[in-house]
PDB file of C-alpha atoms in Angstrom:
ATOM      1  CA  UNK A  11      24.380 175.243  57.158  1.00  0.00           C
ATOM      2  CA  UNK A  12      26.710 177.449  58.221  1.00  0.00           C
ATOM      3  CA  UNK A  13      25.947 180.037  61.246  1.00  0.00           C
ATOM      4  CA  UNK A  14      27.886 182.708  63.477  1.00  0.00           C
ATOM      5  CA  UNK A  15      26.780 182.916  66.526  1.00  0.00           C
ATOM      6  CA  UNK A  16      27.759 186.884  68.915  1.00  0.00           C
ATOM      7  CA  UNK A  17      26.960 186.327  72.372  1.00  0.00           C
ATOM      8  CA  UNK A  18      26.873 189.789  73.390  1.00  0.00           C
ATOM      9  CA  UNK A  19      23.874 191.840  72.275  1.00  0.00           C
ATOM     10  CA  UNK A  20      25.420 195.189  73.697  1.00  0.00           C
ATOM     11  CA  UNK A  21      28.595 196.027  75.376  1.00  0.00           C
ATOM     12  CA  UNK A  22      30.108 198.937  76.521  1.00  0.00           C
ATOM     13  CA  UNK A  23      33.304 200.477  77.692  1.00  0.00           C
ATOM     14  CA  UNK A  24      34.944 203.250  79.141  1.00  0.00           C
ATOM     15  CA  UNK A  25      36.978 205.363  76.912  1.00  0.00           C
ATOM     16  CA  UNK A  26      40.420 204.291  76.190  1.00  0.00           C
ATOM     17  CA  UNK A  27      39.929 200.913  77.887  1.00  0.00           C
ATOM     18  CA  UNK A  28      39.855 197.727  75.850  1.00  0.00           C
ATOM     19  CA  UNK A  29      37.336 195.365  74.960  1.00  0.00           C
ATOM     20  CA  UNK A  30      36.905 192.503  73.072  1.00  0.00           C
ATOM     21  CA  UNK A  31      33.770 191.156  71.486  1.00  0.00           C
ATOM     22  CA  UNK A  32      33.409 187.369  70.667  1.00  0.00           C
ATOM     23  CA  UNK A  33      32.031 185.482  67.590  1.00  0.00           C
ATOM     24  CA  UNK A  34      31.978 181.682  67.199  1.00  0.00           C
ATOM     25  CA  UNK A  35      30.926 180.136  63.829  1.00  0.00           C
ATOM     26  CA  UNK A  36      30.164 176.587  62.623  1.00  0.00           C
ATOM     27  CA  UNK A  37      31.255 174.988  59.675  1.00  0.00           C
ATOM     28  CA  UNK A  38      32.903 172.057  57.870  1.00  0.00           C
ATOM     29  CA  UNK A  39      34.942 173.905  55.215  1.00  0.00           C
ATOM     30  CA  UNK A  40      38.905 174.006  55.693  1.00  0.00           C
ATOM     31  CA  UNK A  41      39.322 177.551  53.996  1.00  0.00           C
ATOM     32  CA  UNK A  42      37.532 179.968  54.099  1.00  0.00           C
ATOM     33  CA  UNK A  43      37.437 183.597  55.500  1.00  0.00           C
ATOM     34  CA  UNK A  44      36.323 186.063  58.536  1.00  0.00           C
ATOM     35  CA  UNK A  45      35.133 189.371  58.569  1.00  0.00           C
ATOM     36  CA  UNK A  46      34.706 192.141  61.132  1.00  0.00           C
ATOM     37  CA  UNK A  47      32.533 194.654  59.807  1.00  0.00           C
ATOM     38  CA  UNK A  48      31.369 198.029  61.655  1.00  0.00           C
ATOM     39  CA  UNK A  49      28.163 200.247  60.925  1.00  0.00           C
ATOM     40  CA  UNK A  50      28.449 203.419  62.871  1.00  0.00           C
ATOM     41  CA  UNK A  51      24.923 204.905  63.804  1.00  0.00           C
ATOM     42  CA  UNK A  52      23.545 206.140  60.652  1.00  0.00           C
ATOM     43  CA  UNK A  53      26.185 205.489  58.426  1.00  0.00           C
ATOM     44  CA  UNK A  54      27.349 202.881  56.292  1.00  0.00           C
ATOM     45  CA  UNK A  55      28.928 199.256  57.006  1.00  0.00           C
ATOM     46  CA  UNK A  56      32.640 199.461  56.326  1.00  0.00           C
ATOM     47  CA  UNK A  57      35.024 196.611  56.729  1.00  0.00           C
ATOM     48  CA  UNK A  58      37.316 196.694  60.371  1.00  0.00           C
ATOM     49  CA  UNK A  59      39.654 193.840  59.962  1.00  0.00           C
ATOM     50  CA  UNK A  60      39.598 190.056  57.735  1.00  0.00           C
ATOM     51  CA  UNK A  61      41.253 186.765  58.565  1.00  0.00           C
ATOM     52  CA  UNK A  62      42.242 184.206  56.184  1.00  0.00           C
ATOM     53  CA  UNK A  63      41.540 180.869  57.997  1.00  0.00           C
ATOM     54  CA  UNK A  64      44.512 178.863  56.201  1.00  0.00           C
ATOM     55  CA  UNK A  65      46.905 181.999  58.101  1.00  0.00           C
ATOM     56  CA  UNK A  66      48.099 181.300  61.538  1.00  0.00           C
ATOM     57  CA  UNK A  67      49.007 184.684  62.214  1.00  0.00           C
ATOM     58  CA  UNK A  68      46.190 186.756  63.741  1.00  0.00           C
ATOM     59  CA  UNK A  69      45.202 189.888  61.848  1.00  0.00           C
ATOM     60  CA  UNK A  70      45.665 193.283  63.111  1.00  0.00           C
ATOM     61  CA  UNK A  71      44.709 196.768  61.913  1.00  0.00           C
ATOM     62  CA  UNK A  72      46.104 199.524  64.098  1.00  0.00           C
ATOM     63  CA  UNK A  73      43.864 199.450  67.417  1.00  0.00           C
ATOM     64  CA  UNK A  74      41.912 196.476  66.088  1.00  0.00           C
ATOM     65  CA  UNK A  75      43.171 192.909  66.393  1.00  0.00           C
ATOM     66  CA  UNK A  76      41.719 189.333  66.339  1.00  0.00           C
ATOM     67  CA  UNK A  77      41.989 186.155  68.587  1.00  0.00           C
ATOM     68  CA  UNK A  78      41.631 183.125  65.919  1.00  0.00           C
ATOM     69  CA  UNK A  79      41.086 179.921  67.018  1.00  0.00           C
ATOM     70  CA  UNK A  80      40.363 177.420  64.306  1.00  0.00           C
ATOM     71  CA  UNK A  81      40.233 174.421  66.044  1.00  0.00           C
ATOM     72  CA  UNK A  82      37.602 176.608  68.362  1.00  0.00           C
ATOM     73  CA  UNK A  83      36.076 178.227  66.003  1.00  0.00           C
ATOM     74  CA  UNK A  84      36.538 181.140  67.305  1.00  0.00           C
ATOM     75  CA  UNK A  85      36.788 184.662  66.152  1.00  0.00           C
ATOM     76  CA  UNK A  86      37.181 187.059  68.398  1.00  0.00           C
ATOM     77  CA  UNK A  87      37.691 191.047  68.036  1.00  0.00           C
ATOM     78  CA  UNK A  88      40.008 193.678  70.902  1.00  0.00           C
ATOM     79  CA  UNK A  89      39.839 197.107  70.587  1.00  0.00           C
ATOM     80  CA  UNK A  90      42.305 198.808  72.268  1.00  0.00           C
ATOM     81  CA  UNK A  91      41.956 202.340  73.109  1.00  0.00           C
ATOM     82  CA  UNK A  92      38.506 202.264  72.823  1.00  0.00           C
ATOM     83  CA  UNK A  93      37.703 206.011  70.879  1.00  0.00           C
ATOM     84  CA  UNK A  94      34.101 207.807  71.368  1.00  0.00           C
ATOM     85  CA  UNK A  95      33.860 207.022  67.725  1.00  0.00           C
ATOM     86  CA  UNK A  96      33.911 203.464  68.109  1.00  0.00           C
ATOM     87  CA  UNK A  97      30.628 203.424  69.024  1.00  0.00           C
ATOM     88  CA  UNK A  98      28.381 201.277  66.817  1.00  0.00           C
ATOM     89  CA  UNK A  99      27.053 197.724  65.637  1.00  0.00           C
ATOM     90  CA  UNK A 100      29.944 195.149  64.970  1.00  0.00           C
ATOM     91  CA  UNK A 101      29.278 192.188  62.425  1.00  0.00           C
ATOM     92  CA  UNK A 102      30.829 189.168  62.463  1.00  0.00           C
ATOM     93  CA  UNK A 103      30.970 187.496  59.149  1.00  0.00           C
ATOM     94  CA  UNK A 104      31.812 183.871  57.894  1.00  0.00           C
ATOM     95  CA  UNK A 105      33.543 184.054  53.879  1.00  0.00           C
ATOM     96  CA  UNK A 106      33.264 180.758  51.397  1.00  0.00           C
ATOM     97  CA  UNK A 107      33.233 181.512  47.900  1.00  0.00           C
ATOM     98  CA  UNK A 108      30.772 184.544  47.006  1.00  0.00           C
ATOM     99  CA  UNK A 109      28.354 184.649  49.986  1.00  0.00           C
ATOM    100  CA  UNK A 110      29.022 185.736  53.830  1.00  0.00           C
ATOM    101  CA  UNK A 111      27.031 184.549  56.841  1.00  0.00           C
ATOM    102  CA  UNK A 112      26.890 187.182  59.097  1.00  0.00           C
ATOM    103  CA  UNK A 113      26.014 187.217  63.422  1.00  0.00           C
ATOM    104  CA  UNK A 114      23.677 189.104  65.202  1.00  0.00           C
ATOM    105  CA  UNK A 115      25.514 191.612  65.899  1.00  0.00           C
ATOM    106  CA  UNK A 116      26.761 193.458  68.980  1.00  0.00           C
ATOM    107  CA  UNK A 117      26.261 196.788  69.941  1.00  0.00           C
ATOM    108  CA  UNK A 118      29.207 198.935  71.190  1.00  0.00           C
ATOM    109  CA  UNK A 119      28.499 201.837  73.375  1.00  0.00           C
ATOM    110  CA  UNK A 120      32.119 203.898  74.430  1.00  0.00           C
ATOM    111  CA  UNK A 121      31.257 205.991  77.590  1.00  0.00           C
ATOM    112  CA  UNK A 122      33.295 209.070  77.675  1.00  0.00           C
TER     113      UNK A 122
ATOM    114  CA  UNK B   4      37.136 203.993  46.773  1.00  0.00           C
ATOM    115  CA  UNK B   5      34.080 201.958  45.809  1.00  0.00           C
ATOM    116  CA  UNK B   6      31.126 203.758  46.125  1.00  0.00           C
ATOM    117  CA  UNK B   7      27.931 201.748  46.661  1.00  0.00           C
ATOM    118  CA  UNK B   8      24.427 203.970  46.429  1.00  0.00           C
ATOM    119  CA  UNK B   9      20.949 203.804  47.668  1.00  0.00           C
ATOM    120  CA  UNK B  10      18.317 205.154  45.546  1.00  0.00           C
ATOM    121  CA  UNK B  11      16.122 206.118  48.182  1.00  0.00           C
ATOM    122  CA  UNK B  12      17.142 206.594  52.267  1.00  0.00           C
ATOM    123  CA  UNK B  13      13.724 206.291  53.817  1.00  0.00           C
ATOM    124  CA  UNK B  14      10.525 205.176  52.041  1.00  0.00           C
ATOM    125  CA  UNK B  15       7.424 204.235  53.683  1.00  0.00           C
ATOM    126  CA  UNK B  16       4.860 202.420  51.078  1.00  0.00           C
ATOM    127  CA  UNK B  17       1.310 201.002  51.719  1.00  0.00           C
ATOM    128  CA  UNK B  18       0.487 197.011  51.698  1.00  0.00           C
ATOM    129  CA  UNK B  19       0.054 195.485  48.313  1.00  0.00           C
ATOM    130  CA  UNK B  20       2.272 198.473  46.568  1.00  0.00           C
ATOM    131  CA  UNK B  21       4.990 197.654  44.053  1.00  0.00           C
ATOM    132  CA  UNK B  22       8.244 198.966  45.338  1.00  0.00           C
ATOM    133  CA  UNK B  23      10.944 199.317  43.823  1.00  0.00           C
ATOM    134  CA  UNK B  24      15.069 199.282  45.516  1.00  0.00           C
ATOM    135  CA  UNK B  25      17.661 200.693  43.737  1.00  0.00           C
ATOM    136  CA  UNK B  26      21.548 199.819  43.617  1.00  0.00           C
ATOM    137  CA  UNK B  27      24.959 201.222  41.870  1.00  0.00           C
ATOM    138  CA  UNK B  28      28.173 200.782  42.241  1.00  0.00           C
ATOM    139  CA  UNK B  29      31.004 202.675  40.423  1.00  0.00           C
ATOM    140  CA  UNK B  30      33.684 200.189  40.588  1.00  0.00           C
ATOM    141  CA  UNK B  31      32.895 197.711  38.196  1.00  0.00           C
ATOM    142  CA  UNK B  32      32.451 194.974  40.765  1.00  0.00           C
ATOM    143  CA  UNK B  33      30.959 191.182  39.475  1.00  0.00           C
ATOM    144  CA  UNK B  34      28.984 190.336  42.548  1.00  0.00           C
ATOM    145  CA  UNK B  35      26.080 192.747  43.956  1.00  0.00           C
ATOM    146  CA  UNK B  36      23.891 191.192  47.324  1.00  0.00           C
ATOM    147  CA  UNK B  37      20.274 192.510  48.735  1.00  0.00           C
ATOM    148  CA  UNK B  38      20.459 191.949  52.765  1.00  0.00           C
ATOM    149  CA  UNK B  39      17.932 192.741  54.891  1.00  0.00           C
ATOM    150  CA  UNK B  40      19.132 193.788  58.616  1.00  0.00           C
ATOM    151  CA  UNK B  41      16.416 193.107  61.329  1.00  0.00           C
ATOM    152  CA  UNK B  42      17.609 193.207  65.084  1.00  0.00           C
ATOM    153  CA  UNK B  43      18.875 190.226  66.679  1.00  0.00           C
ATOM    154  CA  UNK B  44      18.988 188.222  63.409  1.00  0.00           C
ATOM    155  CA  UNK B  45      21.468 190.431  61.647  1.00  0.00           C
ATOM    156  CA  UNK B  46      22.049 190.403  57.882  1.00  0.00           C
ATOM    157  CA  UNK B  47      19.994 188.215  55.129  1.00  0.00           C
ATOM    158  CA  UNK B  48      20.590 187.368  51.870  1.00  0.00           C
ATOM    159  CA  UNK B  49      17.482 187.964  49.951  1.00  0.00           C
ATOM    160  CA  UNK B  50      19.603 187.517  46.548  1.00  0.00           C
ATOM    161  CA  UNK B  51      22.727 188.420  44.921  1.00  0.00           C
ATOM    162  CA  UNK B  52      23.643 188.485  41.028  1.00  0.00           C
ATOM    163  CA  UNK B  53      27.497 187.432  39.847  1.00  0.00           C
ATOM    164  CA  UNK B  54      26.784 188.842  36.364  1.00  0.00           C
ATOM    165  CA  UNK B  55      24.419 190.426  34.054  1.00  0.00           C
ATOM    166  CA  UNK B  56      21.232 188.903  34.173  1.00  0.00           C
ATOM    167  CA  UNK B  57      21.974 186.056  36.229  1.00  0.00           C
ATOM    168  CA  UNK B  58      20.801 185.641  40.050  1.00  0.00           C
ATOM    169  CA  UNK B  59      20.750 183.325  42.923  1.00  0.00           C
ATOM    170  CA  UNK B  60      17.965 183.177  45.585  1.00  0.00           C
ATOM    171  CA  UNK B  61      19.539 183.539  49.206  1.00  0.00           C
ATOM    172  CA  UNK B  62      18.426 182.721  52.184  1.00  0.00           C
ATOM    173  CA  UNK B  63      15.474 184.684  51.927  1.00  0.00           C
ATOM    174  CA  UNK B  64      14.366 185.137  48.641  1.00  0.00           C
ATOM    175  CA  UNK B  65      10.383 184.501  49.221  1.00  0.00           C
ATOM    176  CA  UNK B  66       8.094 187.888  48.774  1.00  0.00           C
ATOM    177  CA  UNK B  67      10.846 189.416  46.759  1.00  0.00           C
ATOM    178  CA  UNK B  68      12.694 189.507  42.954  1.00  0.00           C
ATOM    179  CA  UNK B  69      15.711 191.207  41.417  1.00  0.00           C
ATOM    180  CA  UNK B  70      17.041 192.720  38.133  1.00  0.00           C
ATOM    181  CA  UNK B  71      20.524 193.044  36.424  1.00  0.00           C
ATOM    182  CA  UNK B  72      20.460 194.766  33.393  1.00  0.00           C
ATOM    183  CA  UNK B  73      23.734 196.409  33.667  1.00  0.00           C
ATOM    184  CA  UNK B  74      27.044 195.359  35.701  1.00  0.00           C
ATOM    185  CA  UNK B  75      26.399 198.319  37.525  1.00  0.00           C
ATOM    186  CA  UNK B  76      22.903 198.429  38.675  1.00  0.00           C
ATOM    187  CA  UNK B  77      20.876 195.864  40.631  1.00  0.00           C
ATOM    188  CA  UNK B  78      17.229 196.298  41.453  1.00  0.00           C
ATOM    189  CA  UNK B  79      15.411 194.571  44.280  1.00  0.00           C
ATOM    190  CA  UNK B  80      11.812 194.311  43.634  1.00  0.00           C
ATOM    191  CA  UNK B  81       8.986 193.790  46.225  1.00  0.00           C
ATOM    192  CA  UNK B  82       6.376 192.822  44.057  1.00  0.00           C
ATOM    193  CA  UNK B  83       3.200 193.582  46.552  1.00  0.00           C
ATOM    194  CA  UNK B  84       4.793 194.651  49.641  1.00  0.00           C
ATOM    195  CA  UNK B  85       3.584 193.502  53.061  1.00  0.00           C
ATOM    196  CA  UNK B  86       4.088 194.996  56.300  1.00  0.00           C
ATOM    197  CA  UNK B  87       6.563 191.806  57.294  1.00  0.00           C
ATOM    198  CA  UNK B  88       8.785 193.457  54.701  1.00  0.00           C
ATOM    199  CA  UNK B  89       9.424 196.644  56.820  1.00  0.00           C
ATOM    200  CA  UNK B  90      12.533 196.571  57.531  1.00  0.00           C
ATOM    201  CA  UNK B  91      16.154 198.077  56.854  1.00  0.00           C
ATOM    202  CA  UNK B  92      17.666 196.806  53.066  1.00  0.00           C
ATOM    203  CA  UNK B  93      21.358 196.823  52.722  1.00  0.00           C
ATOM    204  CA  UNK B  94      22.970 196.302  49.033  1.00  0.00           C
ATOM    205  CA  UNK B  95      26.746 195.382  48.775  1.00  0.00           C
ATOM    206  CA  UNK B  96      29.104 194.499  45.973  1.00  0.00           C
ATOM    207  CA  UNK B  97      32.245 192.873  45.722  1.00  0.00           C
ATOM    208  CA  UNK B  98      35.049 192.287  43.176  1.00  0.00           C
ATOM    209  CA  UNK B  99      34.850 188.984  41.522  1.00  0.00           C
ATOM    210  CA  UNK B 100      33.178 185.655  41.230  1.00  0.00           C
ATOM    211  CA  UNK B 101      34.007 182.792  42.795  1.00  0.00           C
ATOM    212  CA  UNK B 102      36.367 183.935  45.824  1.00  0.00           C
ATOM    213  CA  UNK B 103      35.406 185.568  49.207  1.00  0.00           C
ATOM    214  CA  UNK B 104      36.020 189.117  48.633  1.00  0.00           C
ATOM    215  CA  UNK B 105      35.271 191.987  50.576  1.00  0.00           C
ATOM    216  CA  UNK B 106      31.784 193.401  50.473  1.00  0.00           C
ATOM    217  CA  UNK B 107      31.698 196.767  50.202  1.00  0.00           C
ATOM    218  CA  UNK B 108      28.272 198.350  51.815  1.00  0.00           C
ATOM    219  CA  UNK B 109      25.415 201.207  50.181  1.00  0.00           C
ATOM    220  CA  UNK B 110      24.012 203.330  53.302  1.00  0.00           C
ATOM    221  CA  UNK B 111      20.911 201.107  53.305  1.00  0.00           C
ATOM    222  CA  UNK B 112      16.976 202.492  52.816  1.00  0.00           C
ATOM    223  CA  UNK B 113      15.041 202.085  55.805  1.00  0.00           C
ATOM    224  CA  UNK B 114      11.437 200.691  54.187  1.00  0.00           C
ATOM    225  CA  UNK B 115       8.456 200.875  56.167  1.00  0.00           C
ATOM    226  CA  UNK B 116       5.175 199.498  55.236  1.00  0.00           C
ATOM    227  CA  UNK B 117       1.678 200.247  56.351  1.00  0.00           C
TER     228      UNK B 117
END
């Protein structure tokens, strides 16, 4: 079965520093997809930034950006210029066919 | 923008009650999902639906059912809830069958029961 595994139950950072939260997944499939998702405090989960596996190039989305490393399997997320509203509960998600596998989790506290 | 609702944001229910979840989504999206979000084990699949009436049990289908009557409603159904349901339920939907699309999220209802 597939899994994603987050190492890092909380983390936190100083404001406009940069941090990067990790996410490592198992699985046998070739293509398949990779999700960062976000869920502010309260609010609803919205989508941060998404990797196609068969895609070399990593994915970026203004401040955000990934470190992809297939042969790792290894999915990491930097946020640069870490923002007070930043703070909240990143997903990391696993994509094949309809269903995502999601991680634990890690918390993101920005400290102003 | 899709727009995923929640009937209810909070409910609190006692043990062996019938509860009901309620889902829409205004963007006439194929696949709708039931999570449930518990900390440190992040988000389940109970079940999700790819069309009207049909359904697939996810990871953690046991204690629960669902309903599709229309493409744009899904109902999760805890048939005589328990207090190892409490918990935080999540719906989602996404555009199509068959291909990893991006889910998009309701606010979630925070369920406790006692």
């Amino acid at each position: 079965a597939q899994t994603v595994t987050q190492s890092q139950p909380e983390m936190s950072v100083q404001e406009a520093e940069t941090v990067t939260l990790s996410c490592t997944y198992d699985t046998s499939e070739n293509n398949y997809y990779l999700f960062w998702y976000k869920q502010p405090p309260s609010r609803q989960m919205i989508l941060v930034i998404r990797q196609e596996a068969y895609k070399q190039q990593n994915a970026t989305e203004n401040r955000f950006s990934v470190n992809f490393q297939k042969a790792a399997k290894s999915f990491s997320l930097k946020i640069s210029d870490s923002q007070l509203g930043d703070t909240a509960m990143y997903f990391c998600a696993w994509g094949y066919g309809n269903k995502l596998v999601f991680g634990a989790g890690t918390i993101l506290r920005v400290k102003s | 923008d899709v727009k995923v609702t929640q009937s209810s944001r909070y409910l609190v229910k006692r043990t062996g009650e019938k509860v009901f979840l309620e889902c829409v989504q205004d963007m006439d999206h194929e696949n709708m999902f039931w999570y449930r979000q518990d900390p440190g084990l992040g988000l389940r699949l109970i079940y999700f639906s790819y069309d009207v009436k049909m359904k697939e049990k996810g990871d953690i289908p046991e204690g629960y059912s669902v309903s599709r009557e229309k493409k744009e409603r899904f109902s999760l159904i805890l048939e005589s809830a328990s207090t190892n349901q409490t918990s935080m339920y999540l719906c989602a939907s996404s555009l199509k069958r068959g291909a990893t699309y991006e889910q998009y999220f309701g606010p979630g209802t925070r369920l406790t029961v006692t």
